[in-house]
CSV table of C-alpha atoms in Angstrom, one decimal:
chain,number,residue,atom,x,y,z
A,1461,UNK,CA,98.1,131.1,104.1
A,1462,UNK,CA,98.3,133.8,101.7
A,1463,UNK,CA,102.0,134.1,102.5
A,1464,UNK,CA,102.9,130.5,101.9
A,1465,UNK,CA,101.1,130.0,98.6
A,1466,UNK,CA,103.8,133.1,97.4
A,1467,UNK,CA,106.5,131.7,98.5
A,1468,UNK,CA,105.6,128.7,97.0
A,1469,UNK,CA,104.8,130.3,93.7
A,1470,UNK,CA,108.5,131.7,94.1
A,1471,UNK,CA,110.5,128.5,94.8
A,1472,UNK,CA,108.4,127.2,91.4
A,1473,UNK,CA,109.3,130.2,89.4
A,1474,UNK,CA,113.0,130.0,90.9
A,1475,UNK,CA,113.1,126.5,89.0
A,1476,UNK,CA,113.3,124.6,93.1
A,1477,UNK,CA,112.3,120.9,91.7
A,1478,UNK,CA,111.0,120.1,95.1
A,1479,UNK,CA,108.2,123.1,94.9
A,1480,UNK,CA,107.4,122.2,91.0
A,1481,UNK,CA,107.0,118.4,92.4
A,1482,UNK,CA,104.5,119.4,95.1
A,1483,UNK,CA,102.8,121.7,93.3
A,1484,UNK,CA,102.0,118.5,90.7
A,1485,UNK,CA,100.8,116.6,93.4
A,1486,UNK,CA,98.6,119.5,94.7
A,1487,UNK,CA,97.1,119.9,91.1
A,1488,UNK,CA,96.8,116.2,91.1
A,1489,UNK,CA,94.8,115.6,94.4
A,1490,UNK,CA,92.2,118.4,93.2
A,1491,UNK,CA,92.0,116.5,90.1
A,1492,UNK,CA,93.4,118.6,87.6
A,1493,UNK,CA,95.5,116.1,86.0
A,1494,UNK,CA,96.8,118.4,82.9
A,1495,UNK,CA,99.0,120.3,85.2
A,1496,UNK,CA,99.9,117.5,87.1
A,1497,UNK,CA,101.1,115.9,84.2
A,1498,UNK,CA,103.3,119.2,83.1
A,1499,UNK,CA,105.0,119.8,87.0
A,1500,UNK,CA,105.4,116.3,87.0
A,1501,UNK,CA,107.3,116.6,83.6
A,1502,UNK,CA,109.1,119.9,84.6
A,1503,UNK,CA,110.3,118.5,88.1
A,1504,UNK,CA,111.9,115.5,86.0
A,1505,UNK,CA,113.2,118.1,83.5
A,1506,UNK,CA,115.0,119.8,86.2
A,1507,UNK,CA,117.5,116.5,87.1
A,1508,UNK,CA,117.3,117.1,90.7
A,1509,UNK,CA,117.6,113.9,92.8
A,1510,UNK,CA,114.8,112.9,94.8
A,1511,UNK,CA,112.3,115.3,93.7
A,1512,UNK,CA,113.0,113.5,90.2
A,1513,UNK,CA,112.6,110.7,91.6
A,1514,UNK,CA,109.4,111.1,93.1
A,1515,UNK,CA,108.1,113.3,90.0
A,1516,UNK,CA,108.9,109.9,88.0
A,1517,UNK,CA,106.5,107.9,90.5
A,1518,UNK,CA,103.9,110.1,90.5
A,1519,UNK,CA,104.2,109.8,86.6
A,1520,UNK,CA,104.2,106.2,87.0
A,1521,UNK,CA,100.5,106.4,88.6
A,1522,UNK,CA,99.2,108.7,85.9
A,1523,UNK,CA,99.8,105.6,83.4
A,1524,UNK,CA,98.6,103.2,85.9
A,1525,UNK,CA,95.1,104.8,86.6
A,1526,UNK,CA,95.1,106.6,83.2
A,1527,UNK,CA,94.3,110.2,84.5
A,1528,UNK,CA,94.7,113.0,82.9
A,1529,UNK,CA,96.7,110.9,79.9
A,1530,UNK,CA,95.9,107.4,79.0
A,1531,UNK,CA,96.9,104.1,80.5
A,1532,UNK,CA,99.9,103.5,79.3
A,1533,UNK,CA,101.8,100.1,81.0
A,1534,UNK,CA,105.1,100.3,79.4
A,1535,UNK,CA,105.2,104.2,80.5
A,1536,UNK,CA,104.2,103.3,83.8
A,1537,UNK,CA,107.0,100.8,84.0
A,1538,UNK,CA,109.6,103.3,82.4
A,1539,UNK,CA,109.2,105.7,85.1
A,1540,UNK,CA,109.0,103.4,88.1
A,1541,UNK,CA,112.2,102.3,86.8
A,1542,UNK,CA,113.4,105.7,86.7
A,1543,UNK,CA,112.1,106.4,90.3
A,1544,UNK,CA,114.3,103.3,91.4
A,1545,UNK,CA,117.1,104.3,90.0
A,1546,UNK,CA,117.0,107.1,91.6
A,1547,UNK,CA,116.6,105.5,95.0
A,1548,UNK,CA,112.7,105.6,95.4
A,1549,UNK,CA,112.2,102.2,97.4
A,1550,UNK,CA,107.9,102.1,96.8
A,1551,UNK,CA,108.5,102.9,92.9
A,1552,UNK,CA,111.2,99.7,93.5
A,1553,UNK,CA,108.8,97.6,95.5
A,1554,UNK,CA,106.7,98.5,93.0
A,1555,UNK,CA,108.8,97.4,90.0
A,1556,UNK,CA,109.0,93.5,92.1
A,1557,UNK,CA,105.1,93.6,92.5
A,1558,UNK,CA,105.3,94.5,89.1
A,1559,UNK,CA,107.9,91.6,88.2
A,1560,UNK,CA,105.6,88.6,90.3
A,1561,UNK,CA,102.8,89.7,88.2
A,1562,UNK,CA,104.6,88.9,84.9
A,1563,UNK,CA,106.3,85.4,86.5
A,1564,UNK,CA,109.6,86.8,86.8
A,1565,UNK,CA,110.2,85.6,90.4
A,1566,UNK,CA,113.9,86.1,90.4
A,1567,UNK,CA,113.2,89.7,89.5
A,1568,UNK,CA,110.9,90.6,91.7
A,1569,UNK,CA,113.3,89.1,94.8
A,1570,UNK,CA,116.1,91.3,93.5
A,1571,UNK,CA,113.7,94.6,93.6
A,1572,UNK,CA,112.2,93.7,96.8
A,1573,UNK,CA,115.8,92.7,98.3
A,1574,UNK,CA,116.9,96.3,97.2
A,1575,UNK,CA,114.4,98.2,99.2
A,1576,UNK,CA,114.3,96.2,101.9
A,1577,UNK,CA,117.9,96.7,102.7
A,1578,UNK,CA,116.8,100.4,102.3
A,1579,UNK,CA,114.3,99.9,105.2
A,1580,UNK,CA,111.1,99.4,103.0
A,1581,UNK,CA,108.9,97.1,105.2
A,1582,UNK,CA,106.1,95.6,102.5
A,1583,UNK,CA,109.8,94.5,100.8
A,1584,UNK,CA,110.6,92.3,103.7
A,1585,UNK,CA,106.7,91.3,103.8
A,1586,UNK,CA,107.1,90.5,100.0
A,1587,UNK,CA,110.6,88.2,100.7
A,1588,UNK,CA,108.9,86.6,103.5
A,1589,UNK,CA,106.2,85.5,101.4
A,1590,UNK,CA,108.3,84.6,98.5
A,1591,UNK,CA,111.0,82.4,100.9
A,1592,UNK,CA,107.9,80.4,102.3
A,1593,UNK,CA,107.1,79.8,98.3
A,1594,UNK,CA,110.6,78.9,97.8
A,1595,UNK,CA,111.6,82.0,95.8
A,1596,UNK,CA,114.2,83.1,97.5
A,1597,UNK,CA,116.6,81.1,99.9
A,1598,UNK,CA,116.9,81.7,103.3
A,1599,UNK,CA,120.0,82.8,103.3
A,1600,UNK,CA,119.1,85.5,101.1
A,1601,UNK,CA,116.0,86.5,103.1
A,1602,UNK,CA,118.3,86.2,106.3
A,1603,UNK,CA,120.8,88.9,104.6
A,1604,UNK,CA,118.0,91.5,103.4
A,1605,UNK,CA,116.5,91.1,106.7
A,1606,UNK,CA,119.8,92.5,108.5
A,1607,UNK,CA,120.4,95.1,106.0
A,1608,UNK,CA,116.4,96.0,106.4
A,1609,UNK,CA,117.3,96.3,110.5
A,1610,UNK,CA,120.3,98.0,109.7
A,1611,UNK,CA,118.5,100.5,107.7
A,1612,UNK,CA,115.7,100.9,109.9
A,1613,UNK,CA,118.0,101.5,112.8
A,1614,UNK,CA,119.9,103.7,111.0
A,1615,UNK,CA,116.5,106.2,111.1
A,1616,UNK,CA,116.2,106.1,114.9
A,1617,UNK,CA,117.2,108.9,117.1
A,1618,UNK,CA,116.1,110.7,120.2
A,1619,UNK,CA,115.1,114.0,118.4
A,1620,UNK,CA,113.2,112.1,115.7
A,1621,UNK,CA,111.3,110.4,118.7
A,1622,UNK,CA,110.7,113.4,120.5
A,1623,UNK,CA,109.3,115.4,117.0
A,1624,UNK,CA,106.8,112.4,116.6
A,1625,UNK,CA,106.1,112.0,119.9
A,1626,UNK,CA,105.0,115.8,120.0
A,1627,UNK,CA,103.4,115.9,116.6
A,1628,UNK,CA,106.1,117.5,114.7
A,1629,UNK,CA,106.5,114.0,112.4
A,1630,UNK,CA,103.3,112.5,110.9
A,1631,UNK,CA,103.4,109.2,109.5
A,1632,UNK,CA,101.2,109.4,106.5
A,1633,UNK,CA,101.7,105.2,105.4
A,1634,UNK,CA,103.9,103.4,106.4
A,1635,UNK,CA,106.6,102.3,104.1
């Protein structure tokens, strides 16, 4: 254990967005939001892809539940919508949820049509729900629920079964 909390400690020194990131959320699940907040900030510093990504939706949280720094709804919003840009389907979902909540229907269907065609499932839920309210046509629900197959499919493999079959995978929530 010893051995992996050095190397870790080198890939954040070495700048690795991806250790800085995980060390955030480490400092954030033991409730020391202060250094969440700055590995959060670092990671995003950085510009590396999905690590910024994710830094930017952990950020988006902070604002929401106001730990560590105080509840803050246009901050939360500007960094879900720099998780989605940078590909983060929940922080996209999110930004729909986000959009039904202000009345901005149309919005939201484009946000959740996005990740679903990335394979997010509460997406499709959300169309679904929004199609039987009449917020989105059927042909449009039809269309994200192809590209939501696609992209699901597009996941599935024979080693990928065997790794979760075996442990090696753990599904933490699904998607």
């Amino acid at each position: 254990a010893a051995e992996i909390e050095l190397y870790k400690m080198k890939r954040r020194k070495a700048n690795d967005p991806v250790a800085i990131q995980g060390a955030g959320k480490r400092c954030y699940h033991d409730g020391d939001y202060e250094r969440a907040f700055e590995y959060f900030s670092k990671a995003i510093a950085i510009e590396a892809g999905d690590a910024e990504a994710e830094a930017h939706y952990c950020l988006s949280f902070m604002y929401r539940d106001g730990k560590g720094i105080g509840r803050d709804a246009q901050k939360r919003v500007y960094h879900l919508e720099e998780a989605a840009i940078g590909g983060h389907t929940k922080a996209r979902h999110d930004l729909g949820v986000h959009e039904v909540f202000q009345g901005r229907i149309e919005r939201a269907a484009r946000h959740f049509i996005i990740s679903a065609n990335l394979g997010h499932d509460a997406s499709l839920k959300a169309l679904r729900e929004l199609r039987a309210a009449g917020g989105v046509s059927c042909e449009d629900f039809a269309t994200a629920f192809r590209a939501h197959q696609a992209a699901v499919n597009a996941t599935k493999s024979r080693q990928r079964a065997e790794a979760f079959a075996i442990g090696a995978i753990q599904i933490v929530g699904k998607s």
